[in-house]
mmCIF file of C-alpha atoms in Angstrom:
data_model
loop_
_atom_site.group_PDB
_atom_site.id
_atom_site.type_symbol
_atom_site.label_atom_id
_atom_site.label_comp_id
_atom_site.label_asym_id
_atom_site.label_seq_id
_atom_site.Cartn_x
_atom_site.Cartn_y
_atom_site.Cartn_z
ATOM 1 C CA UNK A 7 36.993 -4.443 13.368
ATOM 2 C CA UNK A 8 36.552 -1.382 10.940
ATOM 3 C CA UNK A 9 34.521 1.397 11.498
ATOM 4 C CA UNK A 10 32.593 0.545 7.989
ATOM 5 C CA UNK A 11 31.942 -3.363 9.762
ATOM 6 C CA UNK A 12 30.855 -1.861 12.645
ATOM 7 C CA UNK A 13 28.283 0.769 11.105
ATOM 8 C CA UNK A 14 26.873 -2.525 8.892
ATOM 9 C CA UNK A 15 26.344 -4.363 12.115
ATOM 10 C CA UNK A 16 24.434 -1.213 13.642
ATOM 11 C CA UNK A 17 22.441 -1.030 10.734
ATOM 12 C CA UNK A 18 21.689 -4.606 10.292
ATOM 13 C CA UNK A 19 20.813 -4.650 14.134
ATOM 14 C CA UNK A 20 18.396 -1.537 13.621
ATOM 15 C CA UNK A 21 17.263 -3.191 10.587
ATOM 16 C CA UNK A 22 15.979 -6.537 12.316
ATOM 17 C CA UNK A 23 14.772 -4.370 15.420
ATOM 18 C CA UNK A 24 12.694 -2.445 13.272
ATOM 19 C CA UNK A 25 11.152 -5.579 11.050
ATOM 20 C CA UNK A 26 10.572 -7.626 14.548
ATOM 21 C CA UNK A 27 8.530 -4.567 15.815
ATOM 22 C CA UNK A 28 6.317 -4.679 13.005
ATOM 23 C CA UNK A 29 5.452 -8.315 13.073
ATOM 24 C CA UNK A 30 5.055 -8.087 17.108
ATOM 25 C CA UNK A 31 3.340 -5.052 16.756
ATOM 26 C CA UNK A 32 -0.698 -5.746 18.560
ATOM 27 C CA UNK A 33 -3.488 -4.738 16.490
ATOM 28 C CA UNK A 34 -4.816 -1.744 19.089
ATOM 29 C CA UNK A 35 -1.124 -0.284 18.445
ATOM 30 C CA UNK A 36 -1.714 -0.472 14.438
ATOM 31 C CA UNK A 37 -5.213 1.170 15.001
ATOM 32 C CA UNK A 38 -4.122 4.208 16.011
ATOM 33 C CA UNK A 39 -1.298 4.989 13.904
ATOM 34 C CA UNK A 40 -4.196 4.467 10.834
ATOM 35 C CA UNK A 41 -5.412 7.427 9.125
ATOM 36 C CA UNK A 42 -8.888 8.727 10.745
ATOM 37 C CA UNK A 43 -12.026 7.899 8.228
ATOM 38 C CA UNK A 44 -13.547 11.053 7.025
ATOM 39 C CA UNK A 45 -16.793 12.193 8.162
ATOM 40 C CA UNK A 46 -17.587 14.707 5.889
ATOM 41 C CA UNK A 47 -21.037 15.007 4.807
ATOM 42 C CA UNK A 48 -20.271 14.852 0.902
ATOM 43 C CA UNK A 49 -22.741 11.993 -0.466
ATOM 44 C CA UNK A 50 -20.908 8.786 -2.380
ATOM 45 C CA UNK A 51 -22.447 8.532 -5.760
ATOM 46 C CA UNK A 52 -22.003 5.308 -7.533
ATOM 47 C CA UNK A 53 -19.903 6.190 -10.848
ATOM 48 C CA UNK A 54 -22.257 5.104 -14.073
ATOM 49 C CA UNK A 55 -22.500 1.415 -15.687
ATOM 50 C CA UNK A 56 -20.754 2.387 -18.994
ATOM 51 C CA UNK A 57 -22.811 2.561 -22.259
ATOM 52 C CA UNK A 58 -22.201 -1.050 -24.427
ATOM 53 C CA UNK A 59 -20.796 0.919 -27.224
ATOM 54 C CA UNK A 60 -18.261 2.168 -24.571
ATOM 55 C CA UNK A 61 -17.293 -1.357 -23.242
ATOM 56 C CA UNK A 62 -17.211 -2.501 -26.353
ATOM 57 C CA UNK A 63 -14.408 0.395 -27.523
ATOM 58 C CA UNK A 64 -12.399 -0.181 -24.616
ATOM 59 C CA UNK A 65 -12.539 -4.204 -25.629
ATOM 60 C CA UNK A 66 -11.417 -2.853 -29.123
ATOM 61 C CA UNK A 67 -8.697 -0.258 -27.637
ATOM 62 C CA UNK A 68 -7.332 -3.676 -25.589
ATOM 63 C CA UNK A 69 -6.922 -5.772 -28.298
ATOM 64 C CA UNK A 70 -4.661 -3.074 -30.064
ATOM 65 C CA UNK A 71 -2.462 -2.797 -27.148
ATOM 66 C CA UNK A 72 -2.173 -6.027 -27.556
#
């Protein structure tokens, strides 16, 4: 065996290992590698319904592209 079969065995192997961890991986685990929700105390707004005349230019700026 060459040194260059051998490393693309090692990496294959590390390459499975790594993809079977994932899929085996329980839920709780996943939880806490997720990225904490905010809590700030900024309010959500709901962005405006555009204007017709502004849905109907972005209709018109599609069918250009088109």
């Amino acid at each position: 065996m060459t040194a260059t079969n051998v490393l693309d065995w090692v990496v294959a192997l590390f390459v499975c290992w790594a993809s079977l961890t994932a899929i085996v991986q329980s839920p709780h685990e996943t939880a806490q590698c997720a990225a904490p929700y905010t809590t700030g105390s900024a309010v959500r707004t709901i962005p405006p319904t555009p204007a017709k005349a502004e849905i109907e230019a972005m209709i018109r700026d599609m069918k250009l592209h088109d």
